[in-house]
Amino acid sequence: ILVAAQHGQPASALHQPMRVAGKLVDNDRRIEVYNPYTNALLGTIAKATVEDVRSVFHQAKTYKSTLTRYQRNQILLRASQLLREHADIISDLITAESGLCKKDTMYEVGRACDVFLFAANQALVDDGQVFSCDLTPHGKQRKVFTLREPLLGAISAITPFNHPLNQVAHKVAPSIATNNRMVLKPSEKTPFSALLLADILYEAGLPPEMFSVITGDPREIADEMLINADMDLVTFTGGVQIGKYIAGKAVYKRQVLELGGNDPLIVMEDADLEEATTLAVSGSYKNSGQRCTAVKRMIVHEAVADEFVRLLTEKTKAIKYGNPMNGNTDMGTVIDEAAAISFEQKVNDAIKCGAQLIVGNIREGALYSPTVLDHVPYDCTLVAEETFGPVSPVIRCRDIDDAIRISNSTPYGLSSAVCTNRLDYITRFVAELEVGTVNVREVPGYRLELTPFGGIKDSGLGYKEGVLEAMKSFCNTKTYSLPWD
Ligand code: NAD
């Protein structure tokens, strides 16, 4: 894909077969992928059969990696370097398949570089533990040691459309760092960056059996990704509905489920409103509002809500949205027209429930304008469910009890942001918000690619991602003990 792009062809112009243990594997069935902004056919991908999936998992399980920590470190560093060298072309490809603007996709490539860098560093760290056994009266002169080993079977990875490269990086980099073998199925809406990443990893020296990318229609092949006998763990990032389906289907497989969010930005009466509205705008519209940790609800103290809405509206109007390939564009399209229509409908429903539309709710194909609503009832569908698009619904609250109650009123529990300098407020938010993360004076999406990340309630089972935690989930811990006289 890179070579095609370097020769001036759109990186995905050609049909792209699957990448199976380094080989190009194809069949005569096709899925078409369209550019959400131009509606042009971007390219086609192979549509795997269940038999294809079985064969890939079998090859993955059969291979046992012998890479040393140093070799894994070098491959991961090289991958990070290759991504950085080709950042512009890769970001063009992500923009073409997702409609995300160049500012967003250049940022995404940078994040993926960080993921590989952190995984390279962690590959060098032996986090084994040692326990002395003479700790109690009946203790012995022995020591117990722990050792992390790769899984016996392969890892099954399934990723969403919203960060086509970085979601895949977050699965595969920890897999390589721990010497595992992974079979990935990217979103059929944005498959090209995942195929490209496989090429980059092979180029970086990865033994090809350690990573395969299969493409297909989830209605045909997803179940096999969840129950295949050669697979030990499924790591899934996507919506709640499919996540819960996986939880029931992938019986006696380890499951890492990173699901949807409905993250609040809570603004208290003492907040710096310039800062709060800057965070609101970037949290709401970056990546066209399609981040699991995007700001999806703004819970604002009634004493400052008028001024907050005024500043938010001013900053929203300044967002340039449109052609995602234009370097000056702040926001491109959402993933497809159907998604844009669903936001329009939810906003119209909220207006019927008493919300006031301040700006936006304009749609043209998959382009949906940044939209501000005030006086949104906390329980209308727009904010009670996840709205995965560039909408800023302001919910007014009376005090901190009200803010916490509203924040905790949805089934989600991914992340949150709180704008206040009062330590008494901050300690209550940290203690009482039912979420995986509380960011004070930062967007809910703020994180290092290394740090633990993930939600509770309907947002996830509590197993975290982030390079460090993913490496732990991808290993079996073995203990061994020795005499220690
Ligand atoms: P989705 O759930 O529709 O699809 C995700 C993946 O699941 C795709 O690859 C799809 O092909 C596959 N899939 C479809 N049916 C399946 C089945 N029956 N079994 C297994 N896999 C199946 O999600 P999406 O629309 O691509 O992404 C948006 C969602 O992802 C949002 O809800 C967002 O919040 C969530 N998300 C969560 C995180 C997180 O880390 N918590 C990060 C990014 C996105």
Coordinates of C-alpha atoms and ligand atoms in Angstrom, one line a residue:
I1 CA 0.0 0.0 0.0
L2 CA 2.9 2.4 0.9
V3 CA 4.6 1.7 -2.4
A4 CA 1.4 2.5 -4.4
A5 CA 1.0 5.7 -2.4
Q6 CA 4.6 6.7 -3.0
H7 CA 4.0 6.4 -6.7
G8 CA 1.2 8.8 -6.6
Q9 CA -1.7 6.4 -6.6
P10 CA -4.2 6.7 -3.8
A11 CA -2.8 4.3 -1.2
S12 CA -5.8 2.1 -1.4
A13 CA -6.7 2.3 -5.1
L14 CA -5.9 -1.3 -5.7
H15 CA -7.8 -4.3 -4.3
Q16 CA -6.1 -5.3 -1.0
P17 CA -5.9 -9.0 -0.1
M18 CA -5.6 -10.1 3.5
R19 CA -2.2 -10.4 5.2
V20 CA -1.9 -13.9 6.6
A21 CA 1.4 -14.7 8.3
G22 CA 3.1 -12.3 5.8
K23 CA 1.4 -13.7 2.7
L24 CA -1.2 -12.0 0.6
V25 CA -4.3 -14.2 0.8
D26 CA -7.3 -13.5 -1.4
N27 CA -10.5 -14.9 -2.6
D28 CA -13.0 -13.8 -5.2
R29 CA -15.4 -12.2 -2.8
R30 CA -15.2 -8.5 -2.2
I31 CA -16.2 -5.7 0.2
E32 CA -16.2 -2.2 -1.2
V33 CA -14.9 0.7 0.9
Y34 CA -16.0 4.3 0.1
N35 CA -14.6 7.7 1.0
P36 CA -17.2 9.3 3.3
Y37 CA -16.5 12.8 2.0
T38 CA -16.3 12.2 -1.8
N39 CA -18.5 9.1 -1.8
A40 CA -15.9 7.7 -4.4
L41 CA -15.1 4.0 -4.2
L42 CA -11.8 3.9 -2.4
G43 CA -10.9 0.3 -3.0
T44 CA -12.0 -3.2 -2.2
I45 CA -10.9 -5.8 0.4
A46 CA -11.3 -9.6 0.5
K47 CA -14.3 -11.1 2.2
A48 CA -13.0 -13.9 4.3
T49 CA -14.9 -17.2 4.8
V50 CA -15.1 -19.0 8.1
E51 CA -12.7 -21.6 6.6
D52 CA -10.2 -18.7 6.0
V53 CA -10.5 -17.6 9.6
R54 CA -9.9 -21.1 10.9
S55 CA -6.8 -21.5 8.8
V56 CA -5.4 -18.2 10.0
F57 CA -5.9 -19.0 13.6
H58 CA -4.4 -22.5 13.1
Q59 CA -1.2 -21.0 11.6
A60 CA -1.0 -18.4 14.4
K61 CA -1.3 -21.0 17.2
T62 CA 1.2 -23.3 15.6
Y63 CA 4.0 -20.7 15.6
K64 CA 6.0 -20.1 18.7
S65 CA 8.1 -16.9 18.8
T66 CA 11.6 -17.1 20.1
L67 CA 12.4 -13.4 19.8
T68 CA 14.5 -12.1 22.7
R69 CA 13.4 -8.9 24.5
Y70 CA 16.1 -7.0 22.6
Q71 CA 14.8 -8.2 19.3
R72 CA 11.2 -7.3 20.2
N73 CA 12.4 -3.9 21.3
Q74 CA 14.2 -3.3 18.0
I75 CA 11.2 -4.4 15.8
L76 CA 8.9 -2.2 17.8
L77 CA 11.3 0.8 17.6
R78 CA 11.7 0.3 13.9
A79 CA 7.9 0.2 13.4
S80 CA 7.6 3.4 15.3
Q81 CA 10.3 5.0 13.1
L82 CA 8.7 3.7 9.8
L83 CA 5.3 5.2 10.9
R84 CA 6.9 8.5 11.6
E85 CA 8.8 8.5 8.3
H86 CA 5.6 7.9 6.3
A87 CA 3.3 9.9 8.6
D88 CA 1.9 12.1 5.9
I89 CA 1.0 9.3 3.5
I90 CA -0.5 7.2 6.2
S91 CA -2.6 10.1 7.5
D92 CA -3.9 10.6 3.9
L93 CA -5.0 7.0 3.9
I94 CA -6.8 7.3 7.2
T95 CA -8.4 10.5 6.1
A96 CA -9.6 8.8 2.8
E97 CA -11.2 5.9 4.5
S98 CA -12.6 7.6 7.6
G99 CA -13.4 11.2 6.6
L100 CA -11.4 12.4 9.6
C101 CA -9.5 15.6 8.8
K102 CA -5.7 15.7 8.3
K103 CA -5.1 17.5 11.6
D104 CA -6.8 14.5 13.4
T105 CA -5.1 11.8 11.3
M106 CA -1.6 13.3 11.6
Y107 CA -2.2 13.4 15.4
E108 CA -3.4 9.8 15.2
V109 CA -0.2 8.6 13.5
G110 CA 1.8 10.4 16.2
R111 CA -0.1 8.5 18.8
A112 CA 0.5 5.2 17.1
C113 CA 4.3 6.0 17.1
D114 CA 4.1 6.5 20.8
V115 CA 2.3 3.2 21.3
F116 CA 5.1 1.4 19.5
L117 CA 7.8 3.4 21.4
F118 CA 6.3 2.6 24.8
A119 CA 5.8 -1.1 23.9
A120 CA 9.5 -1.2 22.8
N121 CA 10.5 0.2 26.1
Q122 CA 8.3 -2.2 28.1
A123 CA 9.6 -5.2 26.1
L124 CA 12.9 -4.6 27.9
V125 CA 11.4 -4.8 31.3
D126 CA 11.2 -8.0 33.2
D127 CA 8.4 -7.5 35.7
G128 CA 8.7 -10.8 37.4
Q129 CA 8.3 -10.9 41.2
V130 CA 10.2 -12.7 44.0
F131 CA 8.6 -13.9 47.2
S132 CA 10.6 -15.2 50.2
C133 CA 8.8 -18.1 51.8
D134 CA 10.1 -17.8 55.4
L135 CA 7.4 -15.3 56.3
T136 CA 5.4 -17.3 58.8
P137 CA 6.1 -19.9 61.5
H138 CA 5.5 -22.7 59.1
G139 CA 7.5 -21.0 56.3
K140 CA 10.3 -22.7 54.4
Q141 CA 13.7 -21.8 53.1
R142 CA 12.4 -21.3 49.6
K143 CA 11.6 -18.5 47.1
V144 CA 8.7 -18.2 44.7
F145 CA 9.3 -16.4 41.4
T146 CA 6.8 -15.2 38.8
L147 CA 7.3 -15.3 35.1
R148 CA 5.0 -13.9 32.4
E149 CA 4.6 -16.2 29.4
P150 CA 2.8 -15.6 26.1
L151 CA -0.5 -17.3 25.7
L152 CA -0.6 -20.8 24.4
G153 CA -3.2 -20.0 21.8
A154 CA -3.5 -16.9 19.5
I155 CA -5.1 -13.6 20.4
S156 CA -8.2 -12.5 18.5
A157 CA -8.4 -8.7 18.1
I158 CA -11.4 -6.8 16.8
T159 CA -11.3 -3.0 16.3
P160 CA -13.7 -0.1 15.5
F161 CA -13.6 2.5 12.8
N162 CA -12.9 5.6 14.8
H163 CA -9.1 5.4 15.2
P164 CA -8.4 3.0 12.3
L165 CA -4.6 2.9 13.0
N166 CA -4.2 3.7 16.7
Q167 CA -6.8 1.2 17.9
V168 CA -4.9 -1.5 16.0
A169 CA -1.6 -0.3 17.3
H170 CA -3.0 -0.6 20.9
K171 CA -3.7 -4.3 20.2
V172 CA -0.7 -5.4 18.2
A173 CA 2.2 -3.6 19.9
P174 CA 1.6 -5.2 23.3
S175 CA 1.1 -8.5 21.6
I176 CA 4.5 -8.3 19.9
A177 CA 6.1 -7.0 23.2
T178 CA 4.9 -10.2 24.9
N179 CA 5.9 -12.6 22.1
N180 CA 2.2 -13.5 21.3
R181 CA 0.6 -14.2 17.9
M182 CA -2.4 -12.0 17.0
V183 CA -5.1 -12.3 14.4
L184 CA -6.9 -9.0 13.8
K185 CA -10.2 -8.1 12.1
P186 CA -10.4 -4.4 11.6
S187 CA -13.6 -2.5 11.0
E188 CA -14.9 -3.3 7.5
K189 CA -15.5 0.5 7.2
T190 CA -11.8 1.4 7.7
P191 CA -9.6 -1.7 6.8
F192 CA -6.8 -0.1 4.8
S193 CA -4.7 1.4 7.6
A194 CA -4.7 -2.0 9.5
L195 CA -3.4 -3.8 6.3
L196 CA -0.8 -1.1 5.9
L197 CA 0.3 -1.5 9.5
A198 CA 0.8 -5.2 8.9
D199 CA 3.1 -4.4 5.9
I200 CA 5.0 -1.9 8.1
L201 CA 5.5 -4.5 10.8
Y202 CA 6.7 -7.1 8.4
E203 CA 9.1 -4.5 7.0
A204 CA 10.3 -3.8 10.5
G205 CA 11.4 -7.4 10.8
L206 CA 8.4 -9.0 12.6
P207 CA 8.2 -12.7 12.1
P208 CA 5.1 -12.7 9.9
E209 CA 3.4 -15.5 11.8
M210 CA 3.1 -13.1 14.7
F211 CA 0.5 -10.9 13.0
S212 CA -2.2 -11.5 10.5
V213 CA -5.0 -9.2 9.3
I214 CA -8.2 -10.8 8.0
T215 CA -11.1 -8.8 6.5
G216 CA -14.7 -9.7 6.0
D217 CA -18.3 -9.3 6.9
P218 CA -18.8 -9.6 10.7
R219 CA -22.1 -11.3 10.2
E220 CA -20.2 -14.2 8.6
I221 CA -16.9 -14.4 10.4
A222 CA -17.2 -12.6 13.8
D223 CA -18.5 -15.7 15.7
E224 CA -15.5 -17.7 14.6
M225 CA -13.2 -14.9 15.9
L226 CA -14.9 -15.5 19.3
I227 CA -15.0 -19.3 19.6
N228 CA -12.1 -20.6 17.6
A229 CA -10.3 -23.4 19.4
D230 CA -6.8 -22.1 18.5
M231 CA -7.5 -18.8 20.3
D232 CA -7.2 -18.0 24.0
L233 CA -8.2 -14.4 24.4
V234 CA -10.4 -11.9 22.6
T235 CA -9.6 -8.2 22.8
F236 CA -12.4 -6.0 21.5
T237 CA -12.8 -2.3 21.2
G238 CA -16.2 -1.1 19.9
G239 CA -19.8 -0.5 21.0
V240 CA -21.6 -1.8 24.1
Q241 CA -24.1 -3.9 22.2
I242 CA -21.5 -6.0 20.4
G243 CA -19.3 -6.0 23.5
K244 CA -22.1 -7.7 25.5
Y245 CA -22.7 -10.1 22.7
I246 CA -19.0 -11.1 22.8
A247 CA -19.2 -11.5 26.6
G248 CA -21.9 -14.1 26.2
K249 CA -20.5 -15.8 23.1
A250 CA -16.7 -16.1 23.8
V251 CA -17.2 -18.7 26.5
Y252 CA -14.1 -19.7 28.5
K253 CA -12.0 -17.3 26.5
R254 CA -10.3 -14.4 28.3
Q255 CA -12.0 -11.2 27.3
V256 CA -10.8 -7.6 27.2
L257 CA -13.7 -5.4 26.3
E258 CA -13.2 -1.6 25.7
L259 CA -16.7 -0.3 25.0
G260 CA -18.6 2.9 24.5
G261 CA -18.6 5.9 26.7
N262 CA -20.9 8.9 27.6
D263 CA -18.2 11.1 29.2
P264 CA -19.1 14.3 31.0
L265 CA -17.3 17.6 31.2
I266 CA -18.4 18.9 34.6
V267 CA -18.0 22.7 35.0
M268 CA -18.3 24.1 38.5
E269 CA -19.1 27.7 39.5
D270 CA -15.4 28.6 40.2
A271 CA -14.1 27.2 36.9
D272 CA -12.0 29.3 34.5
L273 CA -14.6 29.4 31.7
E274 CA -12.1 30.3 29.0
E275 CA -10.2 27.1 29.8
A276 CA -13.4 25.0 30.3
T277 CA -14.9 26.0 26.9
T278 CA -11.6 25.4 25.1
L279 CA -11.6 21.9 26.6
A280 CA -15.3 21.5 25.8
V281 CA -14.7 22.3 22.1
S282 CA -11.6 20.1 21.7
G283 CA -13.2 17.3 23.6
S284 CA -16.4 17.5 21.6
Y285 CA -15.2 18.0 18.0
K286 CA -11.8 16.4 17.7
N287 CA -12.0 13.3 15.6
S288 CA -15.4 14.5 14.5
G289 CA -16.7 13.7 18.0
Q290 CA -16.0 10.0 17.4
R291 CA -13.9 9.1 20.3
C292 CA -15.0 6.7 23.0
T293 CA -13.8 9.5 25.4
A294 CA -15.2 12.4 23.5
V295 CA -17.1 15.0 25.7
K296 CA -20.6 13.8 25.2
R297 CA -22.4 15.7 27.9
M298 CA -21.5 19.1 29.5
I299 CA -22.8 19.4 33.0
V300 CA -22.5 23.0 33.9
H301 CA -23.3 24.8 37.2
E302 CA -26.3 27.1 36.6
A303 CA -24.4 30.1 38.1
V304 CA -22.0 30.1 35.1
A305 CA -24.0 28.3 32.4
D306 CA -25.0 31.5 30.4
E307 CA -21.4 32.6 30.1
F308 CA -20.2 29.1 29.4
V309 CA -22.8 28.7 26.6
R310 CA -21.8 32.1 25.1
L311 CA -18.1 31.2 25.0
L312 CA -18.8 27.6 23.8
T313 CA -21.0 29.0 20.9
E314 CA -18.3 31.5 19.9
K315 CA -15.6 28.8 19.8
T316 CA -17.9 26.3 18.1
K317 CA -18.6 28.8 15.3
A318 CA -14.9 29.2 14.8
I319 CA -14.4 25.5 14.0
K320 CA -13.8 25.0 10.2
Y321 CA -15.5 21.9 9.1
G322 CA -15.5 20.5 5.5
N323 CA -13.0 18.9 3.2
P324 CA -11.0 16.6 5.4
M325 CA -8.0 16.6 3.1
N326 CA -7.6 20.4 3.5
G327 CA -4.9 21.0 6.0
N328 CA -6.8 24.0 7.5
T329 CA -9.9 22.0 8.2
D330 CA -10.6 21.4 12.0
M331 CA -13.2 18.7 11.5
G332 CA -14.0 16.4 8.6
T333 CA -17.0 14.1 8.2
V334 CA -18.4 11.4 10.5
I335 CA -18.0 7.8 9.3
D336 CA -21.0 7.8 7.0
E337 CA -24.2 9.4 6.1
A338 CA -26.3 7.0 8.2
A339 CA -24.4 8.1 11.3
A340 CA -24.9 11.8 10.4
I341 CA -28.6 11.3 10.0
S342 CA -28.8 9.6 13.4
F343 CA -27.3 12.7 15.1
E344 CA -29.7 14.9 13.3
Q345 CA -32.6 12.8 14.5
K346 CA -31.4 12.7 18.1
V347 CA -30.9 16.4 18.2
N348 CA -34.4 17.0 16.8
D349 CA -35.7 14.6 19.5
A350 CA -33.9 16.6 22.2
I351 CA -35.4 19.8 20.9
K352 CA -38.8 18.2 21.2
C353 CA -38.0 17.3 24.8
G354 CA -37.2 21.0 25.6
A355 CA -33.6 21.5 24.6
Q356 CA -32.7 24.8 22.8
L357 CA -30.6 24.5 19.7
I358 CA -28.0 27.3 19.8
V359 CA -25.9 26.5 16.7
G360 CA -25.5 23.7 14.2
N361 CA -27.5 20.6 13.3
I362 CA -26.7 21.1 9.7
R363 CA -26.1 18.0 7.6
E364 CA -24.8 17.4 4.1
G365 CA -24.1 13.7 3.4
A366 CA -21.7 12.5 6.1
L367 CA -20.7 16.1 7.0
Y368 CA -22.5 17.1 10.2
S369 CA -21.8 20.6 11.7
P370 CA -20.5 21.2 15.2
T371 CA -23.7 21.6 17.2
V372 CA -24.5 23.2 20.6
L373 CA -27.7 22.7 22.6
D374 CA -28.6 24.3 25.9
H375 CA -31.1 23.3 28.6
V376 CA -30.9 19.6 27.6
P377 CA -32.9 17.4 29.9
Y378 CA -30.4 14.9 31.4
D379 CA -32.5 11.9 30.5
C380 CA -33.3 12.5 26.8
T381 CA -31.9 10.1 24.3
L382 CA -29.2 12.5 23.1
V383 CA -27.4 12.4 26.4
A384 CA -28.8 9.2 28.1
E385 CA -27.3 7.1 25.3
E386 CA -23.9 7.6 23.6
T387 CA -24.0 10.1 20.7
F388 CA -20.9 9.3 18.7
G389 CA -20.6 12.6 16.9
P390 CA -19.8 16.4 17.2
V391 CA -22.6 17.5 19.5
S392 CA -22.2 19.6 22.6
P393 CA -25.3 19.2 24.8
V394 CA -25.3 21.5 27.9
I395 CA -27.1 20.2 30.9
R396 CA -27.5 22.7 33.7
C397 CA -27.0 21.5 37.3
R398 CA -27.6 23.1 40.7
D399 CA -24.7 22.0 42.8
I400 CA -22.1 19.2 43.2
D401 CA -24.6 16.6 44.4
D402 CA -26.7 17.3 41.3
A403 CA -23.6 17.2 39.0
I404 CA -22.5 13.8 40.4
R405 CA -26.1 12.4 40.2
I406 CA -26.5 13.4 36.6
S407 CA -23.0 12.2 35.7
N408 CA -23.7 8.7 37.2
S409 CA -27.2 8.5 35.8
T410 CA -26.2 6.6 32.5
P411 CA -25.1 3.0 32.3
Y412 CA -21.7 4.1 31.0
G413 CA -18.5 4.6 33.1
L414 CA -15.5 5.3 30.9
S415 CA -13.9 8.7 31.7
S416 CA -14.7 12.2 32.8
A417 CA -13.4 15.8 33.0
V418 CA -14.0 18.2 35.9
C419 CA -13.3 21.9 35.7
T420 CA -12.8 23.4 39.2
N421 CA -9.9 24.4 41.5
R422 CA -11.7 23.5 44.7
L423 CA -10.0 20.6 46.4
D424 CA -13.2 19.6 48.3
Y425 CA -14.9 19.3 44.9
I426 CA -12.0 17.4 43.3
T427 CA -11.8 14.8 46.1
R428 CA -15.5 14.2 45.9
F429 CA -15.4 13.8 42.1
V430 CA -12.5 11.4 42.3
A431 CA -14.3 9.4 44.9
E432 CA -17.9 9.4 43.7
L433 CA -17.8 9.5 39.8
E434 CA -18.5 5.9 38.6
V435 CA -15.8 6.0 35.8
G436 CA -12.4 4.6 35.0
T437 CA -10.7 8.0 34.8
V438 CA -11.2 11.5 36.3
N439 CA -9.2 14.2 34.6
V440 CA -9.1 17.5 36.4
R441 CA -8.9 20.5 34.0
E442 CA -8.3 18.2 31.0
V443 CA -10.5 16.5 28.5
P444 CA -11.7 13.0 29.4
G445 CA -9.7 11.6 26.5
Y446 CA -6.3 12.7 28.0
R447 CA -4.0 9.8 28.7
L448 CA -0.5 8.5 27.9
E449 CA -0.5 5.5 25.5
L450 CA 1.3 3.8 28.4
T451 CA -1.0 4.4 31.3
P452 CA -4.0 2.2 32.3
F453 CA -7.1 3.1 30.4
G454 CA -10.6 1.7 30.4
G455 CA -14.0 1.8 31.8
I456 CA -16.5 0.2 34.2
K457 CA -20.3 -0.4 34.1
D458 CA -21.3 -0.8 30.5
S459 CA -18.0 0.7 29.2
G460 CA -16.0 -2.4 30.1
L461 CA -15.4 -5.2 32.5
G462 CA -12.6 -3.3 34.3
Y463 CA -9.6 -4.9 32.6
K464 CA -7.7 -2.0 31.3
E465 CA -5.8 -1.2 28.1
G466 CA -2.8 1.1 27.6
V467 CA 0.5 -0.6 26.7
L468 CA 1.3 -1.7 30.3
E469 CA -2.1 -3.2 31.2
A470 CA -2.5 -4.8 27.8
M471 CA 0.8 -6.6 28.2
K472 CA -0.3 -8.0 31.5
S473 CA -3.6 -9.2 30.1
F474 CA -1.9 -10.9 27.2
C475 CA 0.3 -13.1 29.4
N476 CA -0.1 -16.2 31.6
T477 CA 1.7 -15.8 34.9
K478 CA 3.6 -18.8 35.9
T479 CA 5.2 -19.3 39.3
Y480 CA 8.1 -21.5 40.1
S481 CA 9.8 -22.1 43.4
L482 CA 13.4 -23.0 44.4
P483 CA 15.1 -24.1 47.6
W484 CA 16.9 -21.1 49.1
D485 CA 19.0 -22.3 52.0
Ligands
NAD1 P1 -19.0 -1.6 16.5 O1 -19.2 -2.2 17.9 O2 -20.1 -1.4 15.6 O3 -17.9 -2.4 15.7 C1 -16.6 -2.7 16.3 C2 -16.0 -4.0 15.6 O4 -16.9 -5.1 15.9 C3 -16.0 -3.9 14.1 O5 -14.7 -4.4 13.7 C4 -17.1 -4.8 13.6 O6 -16.9 -5.4 12.4 C5 -17.1 -5.9 14.7 N1 -18.3 -6.6 14.8 C6 -19.5 -6.4 14.3 N2 -20.4 -7.4 14.7 C7 -19.7 -8.2 15.5 C8 -20.0 -9.4 16.2 N3 -21.2 -9.9 16.2 N4 -19.1 -10.0 17.0 C9 -17.8 -9.5 17.0 N5 -17.5 -8.4 16.4 C10 -18.4 -7.8 15.6 O7 -18.2 -0.2 16.9 P2 -17.9 1.0 15.9 O8 -19.1 1.6 15.4 O9 -16.9 0.5 14.9 O10 -17.1 1.9 16.9 C11 -17.7 2.9 17.7 C12 -17.9 2.4 19.1 O11 -16.7 1.9 19.7 C13 -18.4 3.4 20.0 O12 -19.4 2.9 20.9 C14 -17.2 3.8 20.8 O13 -17.4 4.4 22.1 C15 -16.5 2.5 20.9 N6 -15.1 2.7 21.3 C16 -14.6 2.3 22.5 C17 -13.3 2.6 22.9 C18 -12.7 2.2 24.2 O14 -11.5 2.1 24.3 N7 -13.5 2.0 25.2 C19 -12.4 3.1 21.9 C20 -12.9 3.5 20.7 C21 -14.2 3.2 20.4

